[in-house]
Short mmCIF file of C-alpha atoms in Angstrom, two decimals:
data_model
loop_
_atom_site.label_atom_id
_atom_site.label_comp_id
_atom_site.label_asym_id
_atom_site.label_seq_id
_atom_site.Cartn_x
_atom_site.Cartn_y
_atom_site.Cartn_z
CA MET A 1303 99.93 -55.41 175.75
CA VAL A 1304 100.60 -57.19 172.39
CA ASN A 1305 103.38 -55.97 170.14
CA PRO A 1306 101.75 -54.58 166.98
CA ASN A 1307 104.61 -56.22 164.90
CA THR A 1308 103.66 -59.53 166.24
CA ASN A 1309 100.22 -59.09 164.77
CA ILE A 1310 101.63 -58.04 161.33
CA PHE A 1311 103.80 -61.17 161.63
CA LEU A 1312 100.98 -63.46 162.46
CA LEU A 1313 98.79 -61.95 159.66
CA GLU A 1314 101.61 -62.39 157.10
CA ASN A 1315 102.22 -65.93 158.23
CA ALA A 1316 98.52 -66.64 157.84
CA LEU A 1317 98.46 -65.17 154.39
CA ASP A 1318 101.50 -67.12 153.27
CA ASN A 1319 99.59 -70.24 154.36
CA LEU A 1320 96.73 -69.56 152.28
CA LEU A 1321 96.24 -71.86 149.22
CA GLU A 1322 94.74 -68.80 147.55
CA GLY A 1323 97.02 -66.23 145.93
CA PHE A 1324 96.80 -62.86 147.56
CA GLN A 1325 98.26 -59.68 145.87
CA ILE A 1326 97.87 -55.93 146.07
CA ILE A 1327 98.58 -53.94 142.88
CA SER A 1328 99.17 -50.19 143.02
CA PRO A 1329 97.48 -47.78 140.51
CA GLU A 1330 101.12 -47.78 138.53
CA TRP A 1331 100.58 -51.60 138.32
CA LYS A 1332 103.44 -52.20 140.95
CA TYR A 1333 103.36 -55.34 143.12
CA LEU A 1334 102.83 -53.84 146.58
CA TYR A 1335 102.23 -57.13 148.32
CA VAL A 1336 102.18 -61.05 147.33
CA ASN A 1337 101.75 -63.90 149.56
CA LYS A 1338 103.59 -67.21 148.86
CA SER A 1339 101.02 -68.69 146.66
CA VAL A 1340 101.36 -65.89 144.24
CA ILE A 1341 104.93 -66.66 144.05
CA LYS A 1342 104.17 -70.29 143.23
CA GLN A 1343 101.36 -69.21 140.80
CA SER A 1344 103.46 -66.85 138.97
CA LYS A 1345 106.30 -69.22 138.91
CA CYS A 1346 108.74 -66.82 140.59
CA ASN A 1347 111.34 -67.62 143.14
CA SER A 1348 110.85 -65.12 145.86
CA LYS A 1349 108.71 -62.24 146.80
CA GLU A 1350 111.69 -59.92 145.97
CA ASP A 1351 111.17 -61.07 142.28
CA LEU A 1352 107.95 -59.31 142.22
CA ILE A 1353 107.57 -56.55 144.92
CA GLY A 1354 108.40 -53.33 143.46
CA PHE A 1355 108.35 -54.08 139.82
CA THR A 1356 105.45 -53.54 137.57
CA MET A 1357 103.31 -56.21 136.09
CA MET A 1358 104.65 -55.17 132.53
CA GLU A 1359 108.29 -55.44 133.65
CA LYS A 1360 107.60 -59.08 135.11
CA PHE A 1361 104.98 -60.08 132.14
CA PRO A 1362 105.85 -58.16 129.01
CA GLY A 1363 102.91 -58.03 126.79
CA ILE A 1364 100.34 -58.26 129.75
CA GLU A 1365 99.24 -54.69 128.79
CA ASN A 1366 97.66 -56.20 125.67
CA THR A 1367 95.74 -59.08 127.38
CA LYS A 1368 92.08 -59.30 128.15
CA LEU A 1369 93.08 -59.58 131.79
CA PHE A 1370 94.71 -56.33 131.97
CA LYS A 1371 91.76 -54.62 130.19
CA VAL A 1372 89.52 -55.99 133.09
CA LEU A 1373 92.18 -54.97 135.60
CA SER A 1374 92.33 -51.40 134.18
CA ARG A 1375 88.57 -51.10 134.22
CA CYS A 1376 88.52 -52.01 137.97
CA MET A 1377 91.12 -49.65 138.79
CA LEU A 1378 89.55 -46.90 136.98
CA LYS A 1379 85.92 -47.39 137.92
CA GLY A 1380 86.43 -49.09 141.26
CA ASN A 1381 84.62 -52.20 140.22
CA SER A 1382 84.78 -55.80 141.78
CA LYS A 1383 85.01 -58.47 139.30
CA TYR A 1384 85.08 -62.23 139.60
CA PHE A 1385 86.06 -64.55 136.64
CA GLU A 1386 88.28 -67.36 135.25
CA ASN A 1387 91.26 -66.47 133.33
CA LYS A 1388 93.71 -68.22 131.11
CA PHE A 1389 97.06 -66.95 131.75
CA ASP A 1390 100.16 -67.24 129.26
CA PHE A 1391 103.55 -67.54 131.07
CA PRO A 1392 106.58 -66.15 129.50
CA ASP A 1393 107.90 -69.73 129.21
CA GLY A 1394 105.10 -70.64 126.86
CA THR A 1395 103.13 -72.65 129.33
CA GLN A 1396 99.56 -71.84 130.31
CA GLY A 1397 97.55 -71.79 133.52
CA TRP A 1398 94.07 -71.19 134.55
CA PHE A 1399 93.12 -69.14 137.31
CA GLU A 1400 89.98 -67.95 139.19
CA LEU A 1401 90.46 -64.35 140.11
CA ARG A 1402 88.55 -62.09 142.42
CA ILE A 1403 89.41 -58.59 142.06
CA GLU A 1404 88.36 -55.96 144.62
CA PRO A 1405 89.42 -52.21 144.58
CA ILE A 1406 91.13 -50.78 147.72
CA PRO A 1407 92.65 -47.41 148.63
CA GLN A 1408 95.99 -48.72 147.78
CA GLY A 1409 94.86 -49.96 144.32
CA LEU A 1410 93.55 -53.61 143.50
CA PHE A 1411 93.40 -56.51 145.68
CA ILE A 1412 93.60 -59.77 143.63
CA LEU A 1413 92.67 -63.25 145.09
CA SER A 1414 93.67 -65.96 142.63
CA ILE A 1415 93.17 -69.69 142.82
CA ASP A 1416 95.03 -72.10 140.49
CA ILE A 1417 92.26 -74.05 138.65
CA THR A 1418 94.57 -75.32 135.87
CA GLU A 1419 94.11 -79.19 136.92
CA ARG A 1420 90.38 -78.65 136.96
CA LYS A 1421 90.40 -77.04 133.54
CA GLN A 1422 92.35 -79.81 132.10
CA ALA A 1423 90.05 -82.29 133.62
CA GLU A 1424 87.04 -80.52 131.99
CA LYS A 1425 88.78 -80.38 128.69
CA GLU A 1426 89.35 -84.12 128.88
CA ILE A 1427 85.68 -84.65 129.78
CA GLU A 1428 84.76 -82.46 126.71
CA ILE A 1429 86.94 -84.65 124.42
CA LYS A 1430 85.49 -87.83 125.96
CA SER A 1431 81.90 -86.72 125.56
CA ALA A 1432 82.62 -85.76 122.05
CA ASP A 1433 84.06 -89.10 121.37
CA LEU A 1434 81.03 -90.69 123.13
CA LEU A 1435 78.72 -88.64 121.08
CA LYS A 1436 80.76 -89.92 117.90
CA ALA A 1437 80.67 -93.50 119.03
CA ASN A 1438 76.88 -93.24 119.75
CA ALA A 1439 76.20 -91.79 116.03
CA GLU A 1440 78.32 -94.69 114.63
CA LEU A 1441 76.47 -97.30 116.72
CA ASP A 1442 73.29 -95.77 115.58
CA ARG A 1443 74.39 -96.14 111.90
CA PHE A 1444 75.64 -99.53 112.53
CA VAL A 1445 72.28 -100.64 114.04
CA TYR A 1446 70.21 -99.19 111.16
CA SER A 1447 72.78 -100.56 108.56
CA VAL A 1448 72.57 -104.10 110.15
CA ALA A 1449 68.84 -104.07 110.54
CA HIS A 1450 68.57 -103.26 106.83
CA ASP A 1451 71.07 -105.97 105.82
CA LEU A 1452 69.21 -108.56 107.83
CA ARG A 1453 65.79 -107.33 106.60
CA SER A 1454 66.69 -107.26 102.97
CA PRO A 1455 67.06 -111.15 102.53
CA LEU A 1456 64.08 -111.68 104.49
CA THR A 1457 61.74 -109.22 102.58
CA SER A 1458 63.21 -111.02 99.33
CA ILE A 1459 62.23 -114.48 100.82
CA LEU A 1460 58.81 -113.03 101.65
CA GLY A 1461 58.42 -112.02 98.12
CA LEU A 1462 59.50 -115.51 96.89
CA LEU A 1463 57.26 -117.08 99.10
CA SER A 1464 54.30 -115.42 97.89
CA PHE A 1465 55.14 -116.74 94.40
CA ILE A 1466 55.25 -120.27 95.57
CA GLU A 1467 51.85 -119.97 97.36
CA GLN A 1468 50.23 -118.68 94.12
CA ASP A 1469 52.05 -120.96 91.78
CA ASP A 1470 51.29 -124.38 90.53
CA ASN A 1471 54.31 -124.68 88.27
CA GLU A 1472 56.74 -127.13 89.72
CA PHE A 1473 59.61 -125.82 87.93
CA GLU A 1474 59.02 -122.20 89.08
CA LYS A 1475 58.50 -123.50 92.67
CA ILE A 1476 61.99 -125.07 92.59
CA LYS A 1477 63.43 -122.14 90.99
CA HIS A 1478 61.96 -120.08 93.72
CA LEU A 1479 62.98 -122.33 96.50
CA ASN A 1480 66.62 -122.21 95.27
CA LEU A 1481 66.56 -118.47 95.40
CA ILE A 1482 65.28 -118.54 99.02
CA LYS A 1483 68.13 -120.77 99.80
CA SER A 1484 70.70 -118.51 98.55
CA ARG A 1485 69.13 -115.64 100.44
CA ILE A 1486 69.26 -117.51 103.47
CA GLU A 1487 72.80 -118.44 103.01
CA LYS A 1488 73.73 -114.80 102.24
CA MET A 1489 71.98 -113.74 105.51
CA ASP A 1490 73.77 -116.38 107.47
CA GLU A 1491 77.10 -115.07 105.89
CA PHE A 1492 76.21 -111.62 107.03
CA ILE A 1493 75.36 -112.69 110.68
CA LYS A 1494 78.71 -114.54 110.74
CA ASN A 1495 80.57 -111.31 109.64
CA VAL A 1496 78.81 -109.30 112.37
CA LEU A 1497 79.63 -111.73 115.03
CA SER A 1498 83.31 -111.83 113.82
CA TYR A 1499 83.49 -108.04 114.15
CA SER A 1500 82.05 -108.05 117.56
CA LYS A 1501 84.38 -110.95 118.68
CA ASN A 1502 87.42 -108.89 117.44
CA ASN A 1503 86.25 -106.03 119.57
CA ARG A 1504 85.62 -107.98 122.64
CA ILE A 1505 87.84 -111.03 122.94
CA GLU A 1506 91.33 -110.55 124.14
CA VAL A 1507 94.30 -111.32 121.98
CA LYS A 1508 95.68 -114.69 122.48
CA VAL A 1509 98.98 -115.47 121.09
CA GLN A 1510 100.25 -118.80 119.88
CA ASN A 1511 103.00 -120.28 117.66
CA ILE A 1512 101.66 -120.09 114.07
CA SER A 1513 103.09 -121.74 110.80
CA ILE A 1514 101.98 -119.16 107.96
CA ARG A 1515 102.34 -121.86 105.28
CA LYS A 1516 100.09 -124.28 107.05
CA GLU A 1517 97.47 -121.51 107.78
CA ILE A 1518 97.47 -120.59 104.24
CA ASP A 1519 97.34 -124.20 102.77
CA ASP A 1520 94.25 -124.80 105.08
CA LYS A 1521 92.41 -121.91 103.82
CA LEU A 1522 93.46 -122.81 100.18
CA ASN A 1523 91.97 -126.13 100.87
CA ILE A 1524 88.57 -124.73 101.92
CA TYR A 1525 88.44 -122.98 98.57
CA LYS A 1526 89.97 -125.84 96.60
CA ASN A 1527 86.76 -126.38 94.43
CA LEU A 1528 86.19 -122.73 93.83
CA LEU A 1529 89.74 -122.14 92.74
CA GLU A 1530 89.68 -125.19 90.41
CA SER A 1531 86.23 -124.39 88.87
CA ASN A 1532 87.47 -120.85 88.26
CA MET A 1533 90.79 -122.00 87.13
CA ILE A 1534 92.96 -119.79 89.25
CA ASP A 1535 96.40 -120.68 89.63
CA ILE A 1536 97.99 -120.45 93.15
CA GLN A 1537 101.62 -119.20 93.55
CA LEU A 1538 103.07 -119.32 97.06
CA GLU A 1539 106.23 -117.70 98.31
CA ILE A 1540 106.43 -118.06 101.88
CA ASP A 1541 109.62 -117.50 103.69
CA GLN A 1542 109.54 -118.17 107.59
CA SER A 1543 112.59 -118.75 109.17
CA VAL A 1544 111.72 -117.55 112.68
CA PRO A 1545 108.77 -118.49 114.89
CA PHE A 1546 105.61 -116.30 114.35
CA TYR A 1547 103.46 -115.64 117.37
CA CYS A 1548 100.06 -114.43 116.75
CA ASP A 1549 96.34 -114.60 117.64
CA HIS A 1550 95.41 -117.69 115.68
CA THR A 1551 91.70 -117.00 115.32
CA ARG A 1552 92.33 -113.51 114.19
CA PHE A 1553 95.09 -114.30 111.79
CA SER A 1554 93.08 -117.03 110.19
CA MET A 1555 90.17 -114.73 109.75
CA ILE A 1556 92.37 -112.29 107.90
CA ILE A 1557 93.82 -114.61 105.51
CA GLU A 1558 90.59 -116.35 104.72
CA ASN A 1559 89.04 -112.93 103.96
CA LEU A 1560 91.75 -111.94 101.63
CA ILE A 1561 91.90 -115.31 99.89
CA SER A 1562 88.18 -115.34 99.36
CA ASN A 1563 88.20 -111.79 98.06
CA ALA A 1564 90.91 -112.56 95.64
CA ILE A 1565 88.75 -115.44 94.52
CA LYS A 1566 85.56 -113.38 94.38
CA TYR A 1567 86.90 -110.61 92.23
CA HIS A 1568 88.88 -112.75 89.79
CA ASP A 1569 88.68 -111.45 86.12
CA PRO A 1570 86.71 -114.19 83.86
CA LYS A 1571 87.98 -112.34 80.84
CA LYS A 1572 91.58 -113.26 81.64
CA SER A 1573 93.00 -116.67 80.74
CA ASN A 1574 95.97 -116.82 83.03
CA ARG A 1575 94.15 -116.14 86.36
CA TYR A 1576 96.41 -116.23 89.39
CA ILE A 1577 96.66 -115.32 92.99
CA LYS A 1578 100.09 -115.02 94.45
CA ILE A 1579 100.60 -115.05 98.18
CA LYS A 1580 104.07 -113.78 99.46
CA GLY A 1581 105.07 -113.84 103.16
CA ASN A 1582 108.16 -113.27 105.11
CA ALA A 1583 108.67 -113.00 108.83
CA ASP A 1584 111.27 -111.56 110.95
CA ILE A 1585 111.35 -111.29 114.89
CA ASN A 1586 109.30 -108.07 114.81
CA VAL A 1587 106.94 -108.18 111.87
CA VAL A 1588 105.31 -110.54 109.31
CA ASN A 1589 104.59 -109.02 105.95
CA LEU A 1590 102.06 -110.76 103.58
CA ILE A 1591 100.99 -109.76 100.17
CA PHE A 1592 97.74 -111.08 98.59
CA GLU A 1593 98.22 -110.29 94.72
CA ASP A 1594 95.62 -111.17 92.00
CA ASN A 1595 95.02 -110.28 88.32
CA GLY A 1596 91.44 -109.93 89.02
CA ILE A 1597 89.16 -107.05 88.06
CA GLY A 1598 91.07 -104.49 90.23
CA ILE A 1599 89.63 -101.51 92.20
CA PRO A 1600 88.75 -98.28 90.35
CA TYR A 1601 90.96 -95.41 91.81
CA LYS A 1602 88.32 -93.23 93.33
CA HIS A 1603 87.17 -96.14 95.49
CA GLN A 1604 90.60 -97.51 96.91
CA ASP A 1605 90.68 -95.17 99.84
CA LYS A 1606 86.99 -96.21 100.76
CA ILE A 1607 87.11 -99.97 100.51
CA PHE A 1608 88.06 -100.58 104.26
CA LYS A 1609 85.08 -98.53 105.52
CA MET A 1610 82.22 -100.10 107.22
CA PHE A 1611 79.37 -101.23 104.68
CA TYR A 1612 81.26 -99.93 101.80
CA ARG A 1613 80.63 -101.78 98.64
CA VAL A 1614 82.27 -101.33 95.31
CA SER A 1615 80.29 -103.66 93.22
CA ASN A 1616 76.68 -104.66 92.72
CA GLN A 1617 77.56 -107.52 90.48
CA ILE A 1618 79.44 -109.33 93.23
CA PRO A 1619 77.51 -109.85 96.46
CA GLY A 1620 78.93 -108.63 99.68
CA SER A 1621 78.05 -107.15 102.97
CA GLY A 1622 80.58 -104.36 102.80
CA LEU A 1623 81.89 -105.72 106.11
CA GLY A 1624 84.82 -108.19 105.10
CA LEU A 1625 87.59 -105.60 104.43
CA PHE A 1626 86.39 -103.35 107.40
CA ILE A 1627 86.73 -106.24 109.77
CA VAL A 1628 90.26 -107.30 108.39
CA LYS A 1629 91.31 -103.79 109.02
CA GLU A 1630 90.03 -103.58 112.44
CA THR A 1631 91.41 -107.01 113.38
CA LEU A 1632 94.71 -106.08 111.92
CA GLU A 1633 94.95 -102.89 114.10
CA LYS A 1634 93.72 -104.90 117.34
CA LEU A 1635 96.95 -107.16 116.34
CA GLY A 1636 99.19 -104.15 115.99
CA GLY A 1637 99.28 -104.34 112.33
CA LYS A 1638 98.04 -102.60 109.26
CA ILE A 1639 96.81 -103.05 105.86
CA TRP A 1640 96.95 -101.14 102.48
CA VAL A 1641 95.98 -101.68 98.90
CA ASP A 1642 97.59 -101.28 95.70
CA SER A 1643 95.52 -101.83 92.59
CA ILE A 1644 95.48 -101.09 89.10
CA PRO A 1645 91.98 -101.18 87.81
CA LYS A 1646 91.30 -104.07 85.39
CA ILE A 1647 94.86 -105.41 85.80
CA LYS A 1648 95.85 -106.28 89.32
CA THR A 1649 95.32 -105.89 93.12
CA SER A 1650 97.41 -106.57 96.05
CA PHE A 1651 96.64 -106.23 99.61
CA ASN A 1652 99.68 -105.65 101.86
CA CYS A 1653 99.48 -106.75 105.43
CA GLU A 1654 101.97 -105.92 108.16
CA ILE A 1655 101.32 -108.03 111.36
CA ARG A 1656 103.31 -107.58 114.61
CA ASN A 1657 105.18 -110.76 115.67
CA TYR A 1658 104.37 -111.21 119.27
CA LEU A 1659 107.67 -113.36 119.49
CA SER A 1660 109.48 -110.12 120.50
CA MET B 559 37.97 -115.21 72.13
CA ILE B 560 40.94 -112.97 72.19
CA LYS B 561 41.49 -111.44 75.59
CA LEU B 562 43.08 -108.03 75.10
CA LEU B 563 45.80 -107.29 77.69
CA THR B 564 45.44 -103.83 79.12
CA TYR B 565 48.20 -102.48 81.03
CA VAL B 566 48.07 -99.74 83.87
CA ILE B 567 50.93 -97.87 82.40
CA GLU B 568 53.23 -98.17 79.29
CA ARG B 569 56.83 -97.74 80.51
CA VAL B 570 58.45 -98.43 83.94
CA MET B 571 62.07 -98.60 85.20
CA ILE B 572 63.28 -100.66 87.98
CA VAL B 573 66.59 -99.93 89.73
CA ASP B 574 67.91 -102.18 92.39
CA ASP B 575 71.34 -103.63 92.83
CA ASP B 576 70.07 -106.93 94.04
CA PRO B 577 69.14 -109.36 91.13
CA THR B 578 66.78 -111.29 93.11
CA ASP B 579 64.75 -108.25 93.91
CA LEU B 580 64.62 -107.08 90.52
CA TYR B 581 63.44 -110.61 89.53
CA ILE B 582 60.70 -110.30 92.21
CA LEU B 583 59.46 -106.90 91.36
CA ASN B 584 59.70 -107.56 87.61
CA ARG B 585 57.50 -110.62 88.14
CA ILE B 586 54.97 -108.93 90.41
CA LEU B 587 54.54 -106.20 87.83
CA LYS B 588 54.05 -108.60 84.92
CA LYS B 589 51.62 -110.81 86.89
CA ASN B 590 49.46 -107.74 87.56
CA ASN B 591 49.80 -106.48 84.01
CA PHE B 592 51.06 -103.18 85.53
CA ALA B 593 53.37 -101.94 82.57
CA LYS B 594 53.88 -102.80 78.97
CA ILE B 595 57.50 -102.35 78.86
CA ILE B 596 59.88 -102.99 81.98
CA THR B 597 63.42 -102.01 81.90
CA GLN B 598 65.55 -103.24 84.66
CA PHE B 599 68.86 -101.82 85.98
CA SER B 600 71.16 -103.38 88.79
CA SER B 601 73.31 -100.15 88.44
CA PRO B 602 71.82 -96.72 89.12
CA GLU B 603 74.67 -95.28 87.09
CA LYS B 604 73.71 -97.15 84.14
CA ALA B 605 70.00 -96.45 84.59
CA LEU B 606 70.93 -92.82 84.75
CA GLN B 607 73.20 -92.97 81.63
CA HIS B 608 70.13 -94.81 79.82
CA LEU B 609 67.83 -91.91 80.79
CA LEU B 610 70.17 -89.21 79.87
CA SER B 611 71.01 -90.79 76.30
CA ASN B 612 67.29 -91.24 75.79
CA HIS B 613 66.12 -87.92 76.68
CA LYS B 614 68.55 -86.44 74.32
CA LYS B 615 67.25 -88.60 71.52
CA ASN B 616 63.73 -87.49 72.73
CA PHE B 617 63.01 -91.07 73.48
CA PHE B 618 59.80 -91.88 75.70
CA PHE B 619 60.71 -91.40 79.27
CA PRO B 620 59.33 -94.03 81.89
CA GLN B 621 56.15 -92.95 83.50
CA MET B 622 57.44 -94.65 86.70
CA ILE B 623 60.76 -95.55 88.39
CA PHE B 624 60.82 -98.13 91.15
CA LEU B 625 63.88 -97.02 93.03
CA ASP B 626 65.82 -98.97 95.63
CA ILE B 627 67.90 -96.94 98.43
CA ASN B 628 70.66 -98.95 99.67
CA MET B 629 73.08 -99.58 96.65
CA PRO B 630 76.78 -99.56 96.32
CA LEU B 631 78.51 -96.78 94.49
CA MET B 632 75.43 -94.68 93.99
CA ASN B 633 72.49 -94.87 96.52
CA GLY B 634 68.92 -94.08 95.62
CA PHE B 635 69.25 -90.44 96.84
CA GLU B 636 72.32 -89.81 94.81
CA PHE B 637 70.47 -91.09 91.91
CA LEU B 638 67.53 -88.85 92.67
CA ASN B 639 70.02 -85.81 92.70
CA GLU B 640 71.17 -86.61 89.28
CA PHE B 641 67.84 -87.46 88.08
CA ASN B 642 66.39 -83.91 89.17
CA LYS B 643 69.10 -82.36 87.05
CA ILE B 644 67.32 -83.64 83.90
CA PRO B 645 65.17 -80.72 82.58
CA GLU B 646 61.82 -80.25 84.25
CA ASN B 647 59.64 -80.65 81.33
CA ILE B 648 61.05 -84.22 80.55
CA ILE B 649 60.76 -85.65 84.08
CA ARG B 650 57.61 -84.07 84.87
CA ASN B 651 55.48 -86.95 84.31
CA THR B 652 57.67 -89.47 85.80
CA LYS B 653 56.79 -90.64 89.28
CA VAL B 654 59.28 -92.23 91.60
CA ILE B 655 58.28 -95.17 93.91
CA ILE B 656 60.91 -95.66 96.49
CA LEU B 657 61.10 -99.49 97.58
CA SER B 658 63.30 -100.33 100.15
CA SER B 659 63.90 -102.46 103.42
CA THR B 660 65.41 -99.45 105.30
CA CYS B 661 64.27 -98.73 108.84
CA ASP B 662 66.59 -95.86 109.26
CA PRO B 663 64.78 -92.63 110.17
CA ARG B 664 67.39 -90.56 108.38
CA ASP B 665 66.28 -92.18 105.04
CA PHE B 666 62.62 -91.20 105.66
CA ASP B 667 63.69 -87.66 106.50
CA LYS B 668 65.65 -87.43 103.25
CA MET B 669 62.82 -88.62 101.17
CA LYS B 670 60.72 -85.90 102.23
CA ALA B 671 63.24 -83.46 100.46
CA TYR B 672 62.30 -84.93 97.06
CA PRO B 673 59.04 -83.71 95.55
CA ASN B 674 58.80 -86.26 92.90
CA SER B 675 59.51 -89.38 95.24
CA LEU B 676 55.98 -89.70 95.62
CA MET B 677 55.51 -92.88 97.57
CA PHE B 678 57.40 -95.26 99.83
CA PHE B 679 56.80 -98.97 99.92
CA GLU B 680 58.45 -101.67 102.05
CA LYS B 681 59.91 -104.54 100.20
CA PRO B 682 58.51 -106.84 98.75
CA LEU B 683 55.94 -104.80 96.82
CA LYS B 684 52.57 -106.51 96.95
CA SER B 685 49.63 -106.44 94.50
CA GLU B 686 47.68 -104.24 96.96
CA ASP B 687 50.39 -101.72 96.85
CA LEU B 688 50.22 -101.76 92.96
CA ASP B 689 46.24 -100.89 93.47
CA LEU B 690 47.33 -97.93 95.67
CA ILE B 691 49.97 -96.76 93.14
CA SER B 692 47.43 -97.12 90.36
CA THR B 693 45.09 -94.55 92.17
CA ILE B 694 47.79 -91.76 92.01
CA LEU B 695 48.54 -91.96 88.40
#
């Protein structure tokens, strides 16, 4: 004959080894029985922490929760219920539990499974799919904008070609051919911009020792003719006493863009046109300032100029990609860019670039 | 013998930020004797200012506006939003022709929302397009 106590012992042992929480609550909301998982799930230390106490004593405020409403209804009407519940612990943390509530003669029997991790994973998936949706929408917008910007020089060229076909006038023909040429150059420029945007996204950062002064001199050399013909004075204040390590291609692209912008937006009405480039380096960061006394940027556009395809002027040609790519590239290099501009007076682009030396 | 020039319509306005495209359209309109007076604007804001100041002076309004969509600062739709604020009796006889190289379906959806954007043509405008436009006048 088996000792009935042995049976109870075996049963309790089995219940304590369940992954699921198992508890019995009296109609007065007292804990009559809890297994080990309930202790763990409710963040208590021992069964004695709970047994004999009411839910309200252990979890003040529980009587105002949705969970308690459900429990009350089950207790009163003898209903079963199965649902997922978010539980606020007294220490401020939260947990998710899958609950099965069954009425029994002693009150309520509650089976609980901790699903906090699963819920967190679900939340992460939700955030990731929202991000993906956003990225997809952006890609869509990008594709249509690029398609438009590639087509627009082509449609101009088609128009100009039809003139050439119909016209006998040699002078007009040359004029139209030159317009075609400038449209092709614009298109080429745009394609290069799109490529450098994509390169920045895909190619790994590769650091090497860079002389800031030499890089700037090289770029100024490219624009030598433009600077001279527009009578723009160059002032350099570069102070580099420590080695500067950075991705060469990206760094060079950033300064080329900022110099070409400063030239592009010069103010032909001013007589003392200048571009001032200031730079200093320490072992952590390099600060570069590109200042010009060009046409400036109207205040209402200043926060938008780094956006993709944003253009401020219809007088000066551009794809609306340059500054966007500069910003993206700087961010890739662990840096940032911001603008200070007084419309019609001056503009300065301030760059902060991480020195990979440290 | 003197050949009398007859125009399809009196006054046309062109709004396009691209100077080459302004030039192309202007030339096509001229070659086809489409309009007697062509006013061109590379800035939609300036075009709008021009329209607003003229309607107050009770000036003659253009009977047709060729409008680009993709323009910096103010796009074609923003232009139309402002344009439609001008009293109905003044803009009633002005037809808007949208001329663009867009392929964005959202642009086509937006166009449907404007009753006076009568027609859409892909750039560059051709002589045949002008024949078609003439039929709706």
